[in-house]
Every structure is written in structure tokens, then in C-alpha cells.
Tab-separated table of C-alpha atoms in Angstrom:
chain	number	residue	atom	x	y	z
A	1	UNK	CA	-0.069	0.049	-0.197
A	2	UNK	CA	1.558	3.147	-0.627
A	3	UNK	CA	0.550	5.499	2.022
A	4	UNK	CA	2.192	8.691	0.556
A	5	UNK	CA	-0.220	8.454	-2.341
A	6	UNK	CA	-3.381	8.013	0.086
A	7	UNK	CA	-2.972	10.353	2.397
A	8	UNK	CA	-2.030	12.875	-0.523
A	9	UNK	CA	-5.535	11.296	-2.099
A	10	UNK	CA	-7.404	11.679	1.581
A	11	UNK	CA	-7.079	10.242	4.610
A	12	UNK	CA	-10.120	9.746	7.432
A	13	UNK	CA	-8.832	8.767	10.732
A	14	UNK	CA	-11.820	7.101	12.788
A	15	UNK	CA	-11.160	6.738	17.277
A	16	UNK	CA	-13.466	5.230	18.174
A	17	UNK	CA	-13.852	6.424	22.191
A	18	UNK	CA	-13.625	10.086	23.562
A	19	UNK	CA	-9.969	9.186	23.608
A	20	UNK	CA	-9.731	8.064	27.421
A	21	UNK	CA	-6.795	6.096	27.606
A	22	UNK	CA	-8.065	2.544	27.169
A	23	UNK	CA	-6.847	0.046	28.932
A	24	UNK	CA	-5.362	-3.723	28.400
A	25	UNK	CA	-8.783	-5.231	28.766
A	26	UNK	CA	-10.685	-2.033	27.947
A	27	UNK	CA	-12.324	-2.024	24.390
A	28	UNK	CA	-14.728	0.726	22.707
A	29	UNK	CA	-16.445	-1.387	20.424
A	30	UNK	CA	-19.690	-2.619	21.416
A	31	UNK	CA	-20.007	-6.343	22.292
A	32	UNK	CA	-22.335	-9.101	20.305
A	33	UNK	CA	-22.809	-11.593	22.371
A	34	UNK	CA	-26.009	-13.264	20.008
A	35	UNK	CA	-25.787	-13.778	15.952
A	36	UNK	CA	-29.785	-13.566	16.875
A	37	UNK	CA	-32.598	-11.019	15.939
A	38	UNK	CA	-33.340	-11.063	20.454
A	39	UNK	CA	-29.740	-9.671	20.937
A	40	UNK	CA	-30.398	-5.875	20.714
A	41	UNK	CA	-26.644	-5.549	20.010
A	42	UNK	CA	-26.527	-7.462	16.983
A	43	UNK	CA	-30.432	-5.782	15.649
A	44	UNK	CA	-27.959	-2.699	15.825
A	45	UNK	CA	-25.612	-3.834	14.052
A	46	UNK	CA	-27.964	-5.371	10.867
A	47	UNK	CA	-29.589	-1.678	11.078
A	48	UNK	CA	-25.483	-0.323	10.679
A	49	UNK	CA	-25.353	-2.100	7.875
A	50	UNK	CA	-28.602	-1.959	6.123
A	51	UNK	CA	-28.048	1.645	6.461
A	52	UNK	CA	-24.414	1.289	5.265
A	53	UNK	CA	-25.514	-1.006	2.652
A	54	UNK	CA	-27.105	2.492	0.980
A	55	UNK	CA	-23.751	4.556	1.061
A	56	UNK	CA	-22.161	2.202	-1.027
A	57	UNK	CA	-25.001	1.476	-3.475
A	58	UNK	CA	-24.577	6.064	-3.967
A	59	UNK	CA	-21.090	5.637	-4.095
A	60	UNK	CA	-21.037	3.064	-6.557
A	61	UNK	CA	-23.803	5.139	-8.536
A	62	UNK	CA	-20.979	8.249	-8.071
A	63	UNK	CA	-23.418	10.754	-6.082
A	64	UNK	CA	-20.941	11.901	-4.008
A	65	UNK	CA	-19.335	15.147	-5.020
A	66	UNK	CA	-15.989	14.085	-5.041
A	67	UNK	CA	-13.335	10.733	-3.625
A	68	UNK	CA	-13.406	13.551	-0.557
A	69	UNK	CA	-16.531	13.486	0.223
A	70	UNK	CA	-17.708	9.638	-0.694
A	71	UNK	CA	-14.489	8.970	1.863
A	72	UNK	CA	-15.727	10.997	4.679
A	73	UNK	CA	-19.379	9.789	4.432
A	74	UNK	CA	-17.859	5.832	4.390
A	75	UNK	CA	-15.495	6.550	7.422
A	76	UNK	CA	-18.288	8.058	9.733
A	77	UNK	CA	-20.690	5.119	8.731
A	78	UNK	CA	-18.239	3.093	9.364
A	79	UNK	CA	-18.942	1.077	12.852
A	80	UNK	CA	-16.646	-2.063	14.369
A	81	UNK	CA	-18.371	-4.335	16.898
A	82	UNK	CA	-17.185	-7.135	19.087
A	83	UNK	CA	-18.279	-11.294	19.081
A	84	UNK	CA	-17.048	-13.743	20.608
A	85	UNK	CA	-16.841	-17.159	18.229
A	86	UNK	CA	-19.200	-19.584	19.168
A	87	UNK	CA	-18.595	-23.589	18.958
A	88	UNK	CA	-20.036	-24.289	15.190
A	89	UNK	CA	-19.330	-20.921	13.743
A	90	UNK	CA	-16.687	-20.503	10.926
A	91	UNK	CA	-15.618	-17.342	9.091
A	92	UNK	CA	-18.554	-18.028	6.352
A	93	UNK	CA	-21.480	-18.870	8.386
A	94	UNK	CA	-20.742	-15.803	11.236
A	95	UNK	CA	-19.760	-13.523	7.111
A	96	UNK	CA	-23.876	-15.095	6.205
A	97	UNK	CA	-25.853	-14.098	9.677
A	98	UNK	CA	-23.920	-10.850	9.253
A	99	UNK	CA	-24.740	-10.109	6.116
A	100	UNK	CA	-20.988	-8.813	5.382
A	101	UNK	CA	-18.322	-10.770	2.706
A	102	UNK	CA	-16.128	-13.186	4.672
A	103	UNK	CA	-13.173	-11.447	3.029
A	104	UNK	CA	-14.390	-7.727	5.082
A	105	UNK	CA	-14.136	-10.105	8.067
A	106	UNK	CA	-10.915	-11.528	7.606
A	107	UNK	CA	-8.884	-9.068	6.318
A	108	UNK	CA	-10.628	-7.107	9.628
A	109	UNK	CA	-8.496	-9.568	11.761
A	110	UNK	CA	-5.931	-10.227	9.941
A	111	UNK	CA	-6.803	-14.108	9.686
A	112	UNK	CA	-4.448	-16.109	7.125
A	113	UNK	CA	-6.711	-18.859	6.373
A	114	UNK	CA	-10.429	-20.196	7.890
A	115	UNK	CA	-9.107	-22.881	10.053
A	116	UNK	CA	-8.525	-19.401	12.522
A	117	UNK	CA	-11.516	-19.048	13.646
A	118	UNK	CA	-11.944	-20.330	16.448
A	119	UNK	CA	-14.456	-21.000	19.513
A	120	UNK	CA	-13.884	-18.531	22.402
A	121	UNK	CA	-11.928	-16.431	19.939
A	122	UNK	CA	-13.094	-12.893	20.402
A	123	UNK	CA	-12.934	-10.919	16.173
A	124	UNK	CA	-14.316	-8.335	15.147
A	125	UNK	CA	-16.915	-7.470	12.859
A	126	UNK	CA	-17.164	-4.127	10.347
A	127	UNK	CA	-20.270	-3.195	9.230
A	128	UNK	CA	-19.290	-1.926	6.169
A	129	UNK	CA	-18.359	-3.998	3.325
A	130	UNK	CA	-14.586	-3.532	3.080
A	131	UNK	CA	-11.263	-4.953	2.836
A	132	UNK	CA	-8.642	-4.420	6.106
A	133	UNK	CA	-4.761	-4.100	4.903
A	134	UNK	CA	-1.832	-3.297	6.787
A	135	UNK	CA	1.077	-0.757	6.284
A	136	UNK	CA	2.771	-3.563	6.969
A	137	UNK	CA	2.405	-7.161	5.970
A	138	UNK	CA	2.604	-9.934	7.779
A	139	UNK	CA	1.450	-12.970	5.794
A	140	UNK	CA	1.614	-14.004	1.527
A	141	UNK	CA	-2.096	-12.778	2.032
A	142	UNK	CA	-1.017	-9.426	3.427
A	143	UNK	CA	1.107	-8.856	1.093
A	144	UNK	CA	-0.534	-9.352	-1.930
A	145	UNK	CA	-3.314	-7.249	-1.145
A	146	UNK	CA	-1.059	-4.152	-0.429
A	147	UNK	CA	0.715	-4.282	-3.896
A	148	UNK	CA	-2.361	-4.543	-5.443
A	149	UNK	CA	-4.810	-2.384	-3.691
A	150	UNK	CA	-4.819	1.572	-3.985
A	151	UNK	CA	-7.623	3.023	-3.720
A	152	UNK	CA	-8.574	7.102	-3.888
A	153	UNK	CA	-11.608	6.578	-1.260
A	154	UNK	CA	-8.756	4.303	0.898
A	155	UNK	CA	-9.832	6.039	4.633
A	156	UNK	CA	-7.624	5.116	7.688
A	157	UNK	CA	-9.407	3.685	10.707
A	158	UNK	CA	-7.933	2.496	13.964
A	159	UNK	CA	-9.179	-0.748	15.830
A	160	UNK	CA	-8.427	-2.080	19.016
A	161	UNK	CA	-8.626	-6.007	19.022
A	162	UNK	CA	-8.322	-7.698	22.520
A	163	UNK	CA	-6.978	-4.332	24.244
A	164	UNK	CA	-4.497	-3.405	21.633
A	165	UNK	CA	-4.098	-0.607	19.026
A	166	UNK	CA	-4.054	-1.202	15.450
A	167	UNK	CA	-4.546	1.039	12.547
A	168	UNK	CA	-6.077	-0.267	8.969
A	169	UNK	CA	-6.497	0.841	5.498
A	170	UNK	CA	-10.231	0.769	4.978
A	171	UNK	CA	-10.713	0.179	1.595
A	172	UNK	CA	-14.883	0.513	0.754
A	173	UNK	CA	-16.740	-1.596	-1.425
A	174	UNK	CA	-13.452	-4.249	-2.416
A	175	UNK	CA	-12.932	-8.161	-2.135
A	176	UNK	CA	-10.583	-10.689	-2.828
A	177	UNK	CA	-8.979	-10.896	-5.954
A	178	UNK	CA	-9.292	-14.541	-7.387
A	179	UNK	CA	-4.964	-14.417	-6.088
A	180	UNK	CA	-6.193	-13.721	-2.995
A	181	UNK	CA	-9.152	-16.083	-2.126
A	182	UNK	CA	-6.929	-18.776	-3.264
A	183	UNK	CA	-4.386	-17.652	-0.968
A	184	UNK	CA	-6.896	-16.968	1.880
A	185	UNK	CA	-8.407	-20.966	1.044
A	186	UNK	CA	-4.758	-22.276	0.889
A	187	UNK	CA	-5.769	-23.622	-2.936
A	188	UNK	CA	-3.045	-21.166	-3.765
A	189	UNK	CA	1.201	-22.459	-3.377
A	190	UNK	CA	3.250	-19.662	-2.035
A	191	UNK	CA	7.354	-19.855	-2.669
A	192	UNK	CA	9.339	-21.816	-0.007
A	193	UNK	CA	12.027	-19.562	-0.195
A	194	UNK	CA	11.989	-15.717	1.098
A	195	UNK	CA	13.632	-14.523	-1.522
A	196	UNK	CA	13.991	-16.366	-4.741
A	197	UNK	CA	16.393	-17.268	-7.051
A	198	UNK	CA	15.760	-20.120	-9.841
A	199	UNK	CA	18.979	-20.974	-10.450
A	200	UNK	CA	18.194	-23.891	-12.529
A	201	UNK	CA	14.583	-24.564	-13.598
A	202	UNK	CA	11.861	-27.737	-14.694
A	203	UNK	CA	13.257	-29.431	-17.803
A	204	UNK	CA	15.504	-31.620	-19.506
A	205	UNK	CA	19.040	-30.513	-18.312
A	206	UNK	CA	22.425	-31.781	-17.976
A	207	UNK	CA	23.159	-33.437	-14.388
A	208	UNK	CA	26.321	-31.377	-13.064
A	209	UNK	CA	27.389	-33.832	-11.550
A	210	UNK	CA	26.600	-37.344	-13.654
A	211	UNK	CA	27.349	-35.229	-16.534
A	212	UNK	CA	23.689	-36.887	-17.933
A	213	UNK	CA	20.932	-35.334	-19.463
A	214	UNK	CA	17.645	-36.009	-17.589
A	215	UNK	CA	14.868	-34.576	-16.492
A	216	UNK	CA	15.227	-32.143	-13.690
A	217	UNK	CA	11.798	-32.722	-11.918
A	218	UNK	CA	11.933	-29.339	-9.633
A	219	UNK	CA	13.854	-26.142	-9.228
A	220	UNK	CA	16.867	-25.063	-7.663
A	221	UNK	CA	16.183	-22.059	-5.740
A	222	UNK	CA	19.690	-20.212	-4.464
A	223	UNK	CA	19.688	-19.274	-0.641
A	224	UNK	CA	22.622	-19.259	1.917
A	225	UNK	CA	22.688	-22.430	4.522
A	226	UNK	CA	20.396	-21.830	7.393
A	227	UNK	CA	17.616	-19.518	5.127
A	228	UNK	CA	14.397	-20.635	6.600
A	229	UNK	CA	12.412	-22.712	3.964
A	230	UNK	CA	7.932	-22.484	4.035
A	231	UNK	CA	5.276	-24.940	2.952
A	232	UNK	CA	3.918	-23.785	0.365
A	233	UNK	CA	0.968	-24.736	1.164
A	234	UNK	CA	-1.565	-26.169	3.723
A	235	UNK	CA	-0.909	-29.532	3.778
A	236	UNK	CA	0.723	-32.941	6.184
A	237	UNK	CA	4.428	-34.017	5.897
A	238	UNK	CA	4.074	-37.250	5.081
A	239	UNK	CA	7.846	-38.295	4.407
A	240	UNK	CA	10.951	-36.702	5.882
A	241	UNK	CA	14.583	-38.105	5.614
A	242	UNK	CA	17.847	-38.380	3.812
A	243	UNK	CA	19.361	-40.789	0.914
A	244	UNK	CA	21.550	-39.510	-1.606
A	245	UNK	CA	20.019	-37.631	-4.422
A	246	UNK	CA	18.168	-35.648	-1.940
A	247	UNK	CA	19.600	-35.377	1.519
A	248	UNK	CA	17.716	-34.767	4.018
A	249	UNK	CA	14.062	-33.976	2.459
A	250	UNK	CA	10.388	-33.672	3.278
A	251	UNK	CA	7.246	-34.181	1.399
A	252	UNK	CA	4.610	-32.285	2.437
A	253	UNK	CA	0.875	-33.938	0.920
A	254	UNK	CA	-1.953	-31.622	-0.009
A	255	UNK	CA	-5.083	-31.538	-0.973
A	256	UNK	CA	-6.351	-32.215	-4.522
A	257	UNK	CA	-4.086	-34.723	-5.279
A	258	UNK	CA	-1.028	-32.261	-5.162
A	259	UNK	CA	2.658	-33.026	-2.968
A	260	UNK	CA	5.890	-30.657	-2.583
A	261	UNK	CA	9.235	-32.223	-2.254
A	262	UNK	CA	11.670	-29.618	-0.720
A	263	UNK	CA	15.684	-31.298	-0.641
A	264	UNK	CA	19.326	-31.069	0.313
A	265	UNK	CA	17.965	-29.255	3.870
A	266	UNK	CA	20.329	-28.252	6.608
A	267	UNK	CA	17.905	-28.829	9.259
A	268	UNK	CA	14.044	-30.934	9.402
A	269	UNK	CA	11.738	-28.268	11.580
A	270	UNK	CA	8.702	-30.773	11.066
A	271	UNK	CA	7.945	-33.813	12.423
A	272	UNK	CA	6.279	-36.740	10.577
A	273	UNK	CA	1.880	-36.780	9.918
A	274	UNK	CA	2.270	-33.125	11.135
A	275	UNK	CA	0.144	-30.909	9.691
A	276	UNK	CA	1.620	-27.157	8.634
A	277	UNK	CA	-0.238	-23.636	6.629
A	278	UNK	CA	1.167	-22.631	3.931
A	279	UNK	CA	4.222	-20.593	5.157
A	280	UNK	CA	5.050	-22.582	7.969
A	281	UNK	CA	8.550	-23.232	8.713
A	282	UNK	CA	9.360	-26.734	8.268
A	283	UNK	CA	13.227	-26.950	7.706
A	284	UNK	CA	16.758	-24.789	6.522
A	285	UNK	CA	18.649	-24.166	3.559
A	286	UNK	CA	21.640	-27.057	2.625
A	287	UNK	CA	23.904	-29.100	0.772
A	288	UNK	CA	23.268	-32.344	1.954
A	289	UNK	CA	22.538	-34.979	-1.013
A	290	UNK	CA	23.999	-35.056	-4.922
A	291	UNK	CA	24.268	-30.713	-4.672
A	292	UNK	CA	27.466	-28.681	-6.012
A	293	UNK	CA	26.860	-25.569	-3.588
A	294	UNK	CA	23.533	-24.793	-1.204
A	295	UNK	CA	20.356	-24.355	-2.860
A	296	UNK	CA	16.779	-25.956	-1.928
A	297	UNK	CA	15.039	-28.511	-4.758
A	298	UNK	CA	11.826	-27.144	-4.864
A	299	UNK	CA	9.065	-30.215	-6.816
A	300	UNK	CA	5.806	-29.780	-7.060
A	301	UNK	CA	3.910	-33.019	-8.243
A	302	UNK	CA	0.104	-33.912	-8.856
A	303	UNK	CA	-1.072	-37.721	-8.953
A	304	UNK	CA	2.424	-38.653	-8.237
A	305	UNK	CA	3.499	-36.581	-11.954
A	306	UNK	CA	6.182	-34.123	-11.739
A	307	UNK	CA	4.767	-30.861	-12.786
A	308	UNK	CA	6.954	-27.745	-13.504
A	309	UNK	CA	6.130	-25.364	-10.105
A	310	UNK	CA	7.042	-21.852	-12.355
A	311	UNK	CA	3.087	-21.707	-13.361
A	312	UNK	CA	1.626	-21.983	-10.217
A	313	UNK	CA	3.938	-20.430	-7.698
A	314	UNK	CA	3.483	-16.028	-7.966
A	315	UNK	CA	5.387	-13.557	-9.822
A	316	UNK	CA	8.519	-14.628	-11.987
A	317	UNK	CA	10.415	-15.899	-9.227
A	318	UNK	CA	11.601	-12.648	-8.165
A	319	UNK	CA	11.748	-11.431	-4.458
A	320	UNK	CA	8.935	-11.294	-2.953
């Protein structure tokens, strides 16, 4: 997110209190106890959502004088509520009950995946369909959002998740792109290293050690020894070990018949049959097995068949 761009276009900061200093446990956000019509706070929330739908319709029709007026109206209309997740809730059922897109709830609460909604956890509920983006990304999803979204009607809000102060950019009437949705649902793959430098691609090549021509079934990604290696997608660790070819290696099985392999590792940081999320540190780069220098050998397989990872990964293999 280009902060200067947003400030030049318009910034509107919302503070949810008369600005007494909040205690660690205090929150200016009203608490909804039940997502039911017999909860008066939920009824108020539904009224706020309905009123904001009218404002969004006016915004879509271009009925405001300019972006500044639109930002001001939308910023003033946004209210944030709290809700403690109940057993049986998930982000999709909560979003449906609130008539708010799940993307709004996910980004406001900085959720990486639907499974991060858990019973007993307090979440924030916005009354305005929006994306909420931090200035500094912590996840692949947030990096995608920051790089893809710059809107003239963006404004800044201050929220207090679990009593902690946090500033976010609010992008009204925005939702996930297909790529962003895939990352949130963990159906997309990510690069397994923080910085990408491909030294050998997928395809036929001369083996640098034996000199024979054979299919190279993955990507070689150069990195210093000890660089953290990430799981490229949510899955289960189905194999770990050491052999002459891959050295220390890990295999993770994913949904849809996919699996990923990580070879030449220095260390293995996960145990067999453990579940991992996209971005979980599973090991570190090394130069074990058949290799001439430190790098990660990375493979993707679908139904056991080696596939070129490049088309399934974001970008072109540069710094991310």
C-alpha cells in the first residue's frame, strides 16, 4: 500500500472513544453476545449494515461530489463490533449471518486462513463491506493485498483487537481477487523461500555431477545455508528422511492430489504426520545429498506426476 498516495488522495482517521487512555482489557467496540435477533446489539449492528448498504449503493452510482466526500461519508458510517466465536461457528456462517463478505471479516482480523476462526476467540465485525489492509504485511495474503489495492476512497481506521491498538487502511466496497481468495482458502501455492533466485528450472538438463541428460523435476533455488524453508501450501508431512540424491528431504501432501518436495536441507523442523499451514517453517537450506552448492530443490507433483512449479507460483521468481 502506497501510504503517500493514500494520504495525498485522502486520509480519514477514526478513533473509537472520546480518547481516554484505554486499559489493556477495555475496548470501545460494542460486544454482540449472540448473532440472533433477540440480541439488541446484533439488531443495532444489522441496522448499521443496512444503512451502509444504502451508502455503498450511492457510492457505486457516483452520487458523491468527489472522492473526499465519499471517503468522509463512508468513514463516518463504519462501526466495529466485537463477537466471541461460538462452537460450530466458522467464518462463512458468521459472514452469512451478518450479511457482510467474509473477506471483510478475514482482513479486519488479519486471518490467514478460515481455520484461524476458533471457538472462544474474540473477533471484530465491520458494518461496512470493505477490505482492511495493514501498512506492513505479515502474511502472503497481506503482501498480495498491499501490492494490488490502492483506492482513492481509502481511509485509515483505528481498531482495538483484544484491547490492542491497530491502524488499518479501509477500502470500502472491495473484495478478494481470485488470487487473493485462493491464498486465503489455501488452494494456491507460495514460494518456499523468502527471496527467490532460480538457478535451474524444470525440464531436461545435464546433471552437474554425473553429466548425463535427464529430466530435472523441480526448481533449484539458491540461498545461503540456514535460510528458512516454508511449506508452499497447507498440508500434512507424509515423508521425511535422507538419501543420496535429495539429502535431507521433506514431502508434504496437499489437497487435490498434490504433493511438494523440499530437498538438500540442512535441518528438518517438522515431524512426520504433522499438519502445516502455508508459510510454516519446515526446515532450513543446506547442501546435503547430490549438490554442488547450497540451495533448495523444490518439486510439485500432481497425482504422482512431476509438474513444473513455475506456472503455479506467484510472480516470476524474484524478491517477494
